[in-house]
């Protein structure tokens, strides 16, 4: 996502909106992404494949897919 802020208040508002969108996702997926960001200096391809495999096996992932198919907001349980 790319955006330009007009001033500090606009920057803060845009950051809050971005964080709200980010935090609306599954906690387990966010934890995996945080782990990936912490290892960016390493070979990300290996870490990416591992994180995708881990995330795909979670109940939160299945809930996200079900919610998308059913056209509803997902309810994540950090599982």
PDB file of C-alpha atoms in Angstrom:
ATOM      1  CA  UNK A   1       0.000   0.000   0.000  1.00  0.00           C
ATOM      2  CA  UNK A   2       1.280   3.452  -0.897  1.00  0.00           C
ATOM      3  CA  UNK A   3      -0.068   6.726   0.427  1.00  0.00           C
ATOM      4  CA  UNK A   4       0.958  10.344   0.875  1.00  0.00           C
ATOM      5  CA  UNK A   5       0.105  12.209   4.055  1.00  0.00           C
ATOM      6  CA  UNK A   6      -0.711  15.905   4.008  1.00  0.00           C
ATOM      7  CA  UNK A   7       0.510  16.474   7.560  1.00  0.00           C
ATOM      8  CA  UNK A   8       1.276  14.643  10.799  1.00  0.00           C
ATOM      9  CA  UNK A   9      -2.409  14.322  11.734  1.00  0.00           C
ATOM     10  CA  UNK A  10      -3.189  12.803   8.334  1.00  0.00           C
ATOM     11  CA  UNK A  11      -0.217  10.446   8.692  1.00  0.00           C
ATOM     12  CA  UNK A  12      -1.476   9.298  12.103  1.00  0.00           C
ATOM     13  CA  UNK A  13      -4.997   8.793  10.754  1.00  0.00           C
ATOM     14  CA  UNK A  14      -3.700   6.751   7.807  1.00  0.00           C
ATOM     15  CA  UNK A  15      -1.496   4.655  10.098  1.00  0.00           C
ATOM     16  CA  UNK A  16      -4.419   3.957  12.443  1.00  0.00           C
ATOM     17  CA  UNK A  17      -6.616   2.875   9.526  1.00  0.00           C
ATOM     18  CA  UNK A  18      -3.850   0.647   8.146  1.00  0.00           C
ATOM     19  CA  UNK A  19      -3.263  -0.928  11.571  1.00  0.00           C
ATOM     20  CA  UNK A  20      -7.001  -1.540  12.029  1.00  0.00           C
ATOM     21  CA  UNK A  21      -7.065  -3.428   8.719  1.00  0.00           C
ATOM     22  CA  UNK A  22      -3.949  -5.380   9.644  1.00  0.00           C
ATOM     23  CA  UNK A  23      -5.185  -6.298  13.123  1.00  0.00           C
ATOM     24  CA  UNK A  24      -8.517  -7.521  11.727  1.00  0.00           C
ATOM     25  CA  UNK A  25      -6.665 -10.561  10.360  1.00  0.00           C
ATOM     26  CA  UNK A  26      -5.986 -13.834  12.117  1.00  0.00           C
ATOM     27  CA  UNK A  27      -3.591 -13.555  15.057  1.00  0.00           C
ATOM     28  CA  UNK A  28      -1.673 -16.692  14.095  1.00  0.00           C
ATOM     29  CA  UNK A  29      -1.073 -15.383  10.564  1.00  0.00           C
ATOM     30  CA  UNK A  30       0.069 -12.026  11.957  1.00  0.00           C
ATOM     31  CA  UNK A  31       2.520 -13.796  14.261  1.00  0.00           C
ATOM     32  CA  UNK A  32       3.971 -15.706  11.312  1.00  0.00           C
ATOM     33  CA  UNK A  33       4.306 -12.493   9.268  1.00  0.00           C
ATOM     34  CA  UNK A  34       6.018 -10.788  12.203  1.00  0.00           C
ATOM     35  CA  UNK A  35       8.474 -13.675  12.333  1.00  0.00           C
ATOM     36  CA  UNK A  36       9.162 -13.319   8.611  1.00  0.00           C
ATOM     37  CA  UNK A  37       9.823  -9.604   8.934  1.00  0.00           C
ATOM     38  CA  UNK A  38      12.293 -10.303  11.724  1.00  0.00           C
ATOM     39  CA  UNK A  39      14.319 -12.596   9.467  1.00  0.00           C
ATOM     40  CA  UNK A  40      14.380 -10.493   6.287  1.00  0.00           C
ATOM     41  CA  UNK A  41      18.173 -10.574   6.181  1.00  0.00           C
ATOM     42  CA  UNK A  42      18.033 -14.375   5.785  1.00  0.00           C
ATOM     43  CA  UNK A  43      16.849 -16.424   2.840  1.00  0.00           C
ATOM     44  CA  UNK A  44      13.178 -15.458   2.760  1.00  0.00           C
ATOM     45  CA  UNK A  45      12.189 -18.121   0.250  1.00  0.00           C
ATOM     46  CA  UNK A  46      12.767 -20.875   2.793  1.00  0.00           C
ATOM     47  CA  UNK A  47      10.991 -18.973   5.560  1.00  0.00           C
ATOM     48  CA  UNK A  48       8.128 -18.021   3.262  1.00  0.00           C
ATOM     49  CA  UNK A  49       7.463 -21.617   2.263  1.00  0.00           C
ATOM     50  CA  UNK A  50       7.557 -22.722   5.897  1.00  0.00           C
ATOM     51  CA  UNK A  51       5.209 -19.933   7.045  1.00  0.00           C
ATOM     52  CA  UNK A  52       2.748 -20.643   4.229  1.00  0.00           C
ATOM     53  CA  UNK A  53       2.712 -24.340   5.129  1.00  0.00           C
ATOM     54  CA  UNK A  54       2.169 -23.535   8.812  1.00  0.00           C
ATOM     55  CA  UNK A  55      -0.561 -20.987   8.120  1.00  0.00           C
ATOM     56  CA  UNK A  56      -2.373 -23.287   5.689  1.00  0.00           C
ATOM     57  CA  UNK A  57      -2.777 -25.875   8.418  1.00  0.00           C
ATOM     58  CA  UNK A  58      -4.476 -23.579  10.926  1.00  0.00           C
ATOM     59  CA  UNK A  59      -8.147 -23.353  11.764  1.00  0.00           C
ATOM     60  CA  UNK A  60      -7.866 -19.567  11.206  1.00  0.00           C
ATOM     61  CA  UNK A  61      -6.831 -20.229   7.606  1.00  0.00           C
ATOM     62  CA  UNK A  62      -9.793 -22.541   7.054  1.00  0.00           C
ATOM     63  CA  UNK A  63     -12.106 -19.956   8.663  1.00  0.00           C
ATOM     64  CA  UNK A  64     -10.734 -17.240   6.376  1.00  0.00           C
ATOM     65  CA  UNK A  65     -11.368 -19.357   3.285  1.00  0.00           C
ATOM     66  CA  UNK A  66     -14.861 -20.335   4.465  1.00  0.00           C
ATOM     67  CA  UNK A  67     -15.724 -16.709   5.226  1.00  0.00           C
ATOM     68  CA  UNK A  68     -14.476 -15.610   1.801  1.00  0.00           C
ATOM     69  CA  UNK A  69     -16.564 -18.280   0.046  1.00  0.00           C
ATOM     70  CA  UNK A  70     -19.599 -17.450   2.176  1.00  0.00           C
ATOM     71  CA  UNK A  71     -19.057 -13.708   1.616  1.00  0.00           C
ATOM     72  CA  UNK A  72     -18.959 -12.876   5.324  1.00  0.00           C
ATOM     73  CA  UNK A  73     -16.515 -11.397   7.786  1.00  0.00           C
ATOM     74  CA  UNK A  74     -14.236 -14.073   9.291  1.00  0.00           C
ATOM     75  CA  UNK A  75     -14.241 -14.822  13.012  1.00  0.00           C
ATOM     76  CA  UNK A  76     -10.694 -15.791  13.971  1.00  0.00           C
ATOM     77  CA  UNK A  77      -9.986 -17.787  17.107  1.00  0.00           C
ATOM     78  CA  UNK A  78      -6.168 -17.745  17.095  1.00  0.00           C
ATOM     79  CA  UNK A  79      -6.081 -21.442  16.241  1.00  0.00           C
TER      80      UNK A  79
END
